[in-house]
Amino acid sequence: MHTDPAAAAALPDGRVLSADGGLPPALGDDFAQAVAAVAALLQEDVMERTWRVWPVCAADGVGLHPVVREGDAVWWCAAGGGHEAAVVGGLGAGGRQA
């Protein structure tokens, strides 16, 4: 039985990243939580395909994690006590802070 992916993103080179993990229906009630959940699913797909940490904080060189802070979905860096690296969708080429 074929099921559609839970999340997908088209890359500029035409490849499609997809994630089959489930998204709880309740995420539709909170846009930022839904964006962070989709980012986490796509992050997992990228890392499974490349065997590399993605995205990476430009300032600290460590992996970022999608979280919701002050009502926005952001890429969070845990280094140095933690800081926001970029809003989800705001990273530059290669998954680094723009």
XYZ file of N, CA and C in Angstrom:
294
model
N 0.839 -1.178 0.000
C 0.000 0.000 0.000
C 0.889 1.248 0.000
N 0.631 2.170 -0.909
C 1.405 3.409 -1.007
C 0.716 4.505 -0.191
N 1.532 5.210 0.595
C 1.012 6.362 1.324
C 1.852 7.571 0.960
N 1.244 8.715 0.926
C 1.966 9.948 0.641
C 2.841 10.309 1.832
N 3.979 10.965 1.577
C 4.832 11.370 2.695
C 4.138 12.405 3.565
N 4.538 12.455 4.824
C 3.972 13.430 5.749
C 4.463 14.837 5.430
N 5.673 14.939 4.883
C 6.252 16.245 4.562
C 7.199 16.072 3.389
N 7.290 17.081 2.551
C 8.198 17.032 1.404
C 8.653 18.439 1.059
N 9.846 18.514 0.469
C 10.385 19.799 0.029
C 11.120 19.578 -1.283
N 10.867 20.447 -2.255
C 11.558 20.377 -3.540
C 12.843 21.192 -3.454
N 13.948 20.588 -3.907
C 15.236 21.273 -3.912
C 15.443 21.958 -5.261
N 16.294 22.984 -5.304
C 16.526 23.703 -6.560
C 17.000 22.804 -7.702
N 17.685 21.701 -7.384
C 18.175 20.805 -8.443
C 17.121 19.799 -8.900
N 15.905 19.897 -8.394
C 14.817 19.034 -8.818
C 14.575 17.833 -7.924
N 15.515 17.507 -7.028
C 15.296 16.396 -6.104
C 14.223 16.776 -5.097
N 13.564 15.757 -4.568
C 12.536 15.968 -3.560
C 12.940 15.236 -2.290
N 12.945 15.944 -1.192
C 13.177 15.339 0.115
C 11.810 15.062 0.711
N 11.656 13.902 1.310
C 10.368 13.590 1.921
C 10.590 12.852 3.221
N 9.624 12.952 4.079
C 9.681 12.286 5.373
C 8.360 11.578 5.606
N 8.448 10.344 6.070
C 7.247 9.544 6.273
C 6.760 9.539 7.713
N 7.434 10.247 8.586
C 7.004 10.285 9.979
C 5.636 10.940 10.097
N 4.955 10.610 11.142
C 3.616 11.144 11.321
C 3.601 12.517 11.942
N 2.622 13.288 11.553
C 2.380 14.592 12.165
C 1.040 14.514 12.889
N 1.034 14.744 14.182
C -0.246 14.705 14.894
C -1.209 15.756 14.357
N -2.485 15.403 14.187
C -3.464 16.369 13.661
C -3.532 17.650 14.474
N -3.274 17.582 15.768
C -3.361 18.773 16.621
C -2.358 19.846 16.222
N -1.293 19.486 15.473
C -0.321 20.495 15.051
C -0.957 21.542 14.150
N -2.049 21.201 13.504
C -2.740 22.164 12.653
C -3.300 23.338 13.433
N -3.384 23.202 14.734
C -3.904 24.280 15.578
C -2.851 25.335 15.888
N -1.579 25.032 15.637
C -0.489 25.950 15.959
C 0.490 25.962 14.794
N 0.455 27.037 14.014
C 1.261 27.110 12.799
C 2.750 26.944 13.087
N 3.268 27.614 14.089
C 4.700 27.526 14.398
C 5.085 26.105 14.789
N 4.259 25.430 15.580
C 4.541 24.046 15.965
C 4.524 23.141 14.731
N 3.592 23.377 13.820
C 3.516 22.576 12.599
C 4.762 22.789 11.739
N 5.209 24.039 11.596
C 6.411 24.338 10.808
C 7.628 23.654 11.431
N 7.769 23.736 12.745
C 8.897 23.105 13.422
C 8.845 21.580 13.253
N 7.660 20.986 13.312
C 7.527 19.540 13.148
C 7.901 19.109 11.732
N 7.464 19.863 10.731
C 7.818 19.546 9.345
C 9.326 19.709 9.155
N 9.908 20.759 9.721
C 11.359 20.962 9.630
C 12.106 19.786 10.252
N 11.628 19.277 11.373
C 12.276 18.143 12.036
C 12.195 16.891 11.166
N 11.051 16.665 10.519
C 10.914 15.507 9.643
C 11.858 15.608 8.450
N 11.928 16.775 7.852
C 12.813 16.961 6.704
C 14.281 16.906 7.122
N 14.597 17.442 8.296
C 15.961 17.354 8.813
C 16.371 15.893 8.956
N 15.491 15.080 9.486
C 15.782 13.658 9.652
C 16.041 12.996 8.294
N 15.241 13.335 7.295
C 15.419 12.765 5.958
C 16.768 13.174 5.367
N 17.120 14.446 5.489
C 18.406 14.921 4.964
C 19.554 14.160 5.627
N 19.495 14.034 6.935
C 20.595 13.382 7.648
C 20.663 11.891 7.335
N 19.519 11.241 7.145
C 19.529 9.821 6.776
C 20.113 9.628 5.380
N 19.846 10.548 4.470
C 20.338 10.423 3.094
C 21.822 10.768 2.973
N 22.281 11.729 3.760
C 23.650 12.226 3.598
C 24.612 11.727 4.664
N 24.108 11.202 5.767
C 24.919 10.790 6.906
C 25.764 11.957 7.431
N 25.180 13.155 7.356
C 25.841 14.367 7.862
C 24.861 15.131 8.730
N 25.386 15.866 9.681
C 24.554 16.739 10.501
C 24.095 17.899 9.628
N 22.802 18.195 9.674
C 22.235 19.296 8.903
C 21.008 19.813 9.625
N 20.804 21.103 9.685
C 21.739 22.171 9.340
C 22.750 22.391 10.451
N 23.757 23.202 10.135
C 24.852 23.478 11.067
C 24.898 24.977 11.366
N 25.103 25.321 12.617
C 25.219 26.721 13.016
C 26.507 27.316 12.448
N 26.386 28.407 11.720
C 27.556 29.070 11.124
C 28.497 29.612 12.199
N 27.957 30.013 13.338
C 28.786 30.600 14.388
C 29.517 29.553 15.223
N 28.881 28.401 15.448
C 29.437 27.425 16.380
C 29.829 26.097 15.745
N 29.359 25.832 14.528
C 29.707 24.589 13.848
C 29.025 23.348 14.393
N 27.964 23.508 15.152
C 27.216 22.366 15.685
C 25.836 22.307 15.043
N 25.218 21.128 15.153
C 23.905 20.944 14.558
C 22.826 21.794 15.207
N 21.865 22.190 14.392
C 20.728 22.981 14.857
C 19.506 22.082 15.013
N 18.534 22.536 15.783
C 17.309 21.796 16.011
C 16.122 22.747 15.874
N 15.052 22.319 15.194
C 13.888 23.187 15.063
C 13.084 23.207 16.364
N 12.797 24.391 16.838
C 12.007 24.585 18.056
C 11.102 25.797 17.842
N 10.171 25.980 18.754
C 9.331 27.177 18.744
C 9.777 28.072 19.882
N 10.128 29.301 19.540
C 10.547 30.304 20.528
C 9.759 31.576 20.251
N 9.111 32.089 21.269
C 8.361 33.338 21.161
C 7.403 33.326 19.971
N 6.770 32.167 19.734
C 5.753 32.057 18.700
C 6.251 31.815 17.287
N 7.567 31.663 17.100
C 8.132 31.426 15.772
C 8.889 30.102 15.744
N 8.828 29.410 14.599
C 9.636 28.210 14.392
C 11.037 28.677 14.014
N 12.031 28.252 14.795
C 13.409 28.690 14.569
C 14.354 27.493 14.633
N 15.521 27.666 14.017
C 16.616 26.708 14.165
C 17.404 27.135 15.388
N 17.489 26.264 16.387
C 18.109 26.570 17.669
C 19.454 25.882 17.788
N 20.460 26.630 18.231
C 21.790 26.105 18.488
C 21.960 25.999 20.001
N 22.358 24.820 20.477
C 22.515 24.611 21.917
C 23.882 25.040 22.435
N 24.798 25.416 21.553
C 26.146 25.799 21.980
C 26.123 27.130 22.732
N 27.039 27.278 23.630
C 27.211 28.551 24.336
C 25.991 29.005 25.097
N 25.250 28.098 25.671
C 24.053 28.465 26.411
C 22.807 28.538 25.551
N 22.951 28.373 24.247
C 21.816 28.341 23.331
C 21.511 29.689 22.713
N 21.183 29.655 21.421
C 20.774 30.876 20.730
C 20.030 30.521 19.450
N 19.228 31.444 18.992
C 18.513 31.281 17.731
C 19.491 31.535 16.592
N 19.582 30.570 15.656
C 20.470 30.731 14.509
C 19.737 31.359 13.331
N 18.474 30.994 13.138
C 17.683 31.519 12.014
C 16.248 31.051 12.174
N 15.325 31.759 11.557
C 13.961 31.245 11.497
C 13.963 30.068 10.536
N 13.056 29.126 10.743
C 12.935 28.012 9.811
C 12.572 28.602 8.441
N 13.331 28.239 7.447
C 13.172 28.804 6.099
C 14.137 29.930 5.823
N 14.905 30.355 6.837
C 15.799 31.492 6.679
C 17.276 31.152 6.627
N 17.603 29.861 6.448
C 19.016 29.488 6.334
C 19.519 29.723 4.930
N 20.799 29.983 4.813
C 21.416 30.165 3.500
C 21.696 28.826 2.837
N 22.365 28.863 1.706
C 22.720 27.658 0.953
C 23.553 26.723 1.824
N 23.294 25.440 1.705
C 24.048 24.451 2.462
C 23.596 24.315 3.893
N 22.491 24.957 4.258
C 21.979 24.822 5.622
C 22.754 25.616 6.640
N 23.365 26.690 6.211
C 24.072 27.552 7.155
C 23.330 28.882 7.283
N 23.526 29.494 8.416
C 22.885 30.774 8.701
C 23.214 31.776 7.612
N 22.190 32.464 7.130
C 22.386 33.453 6.061
C 23.058 34.708 6.594
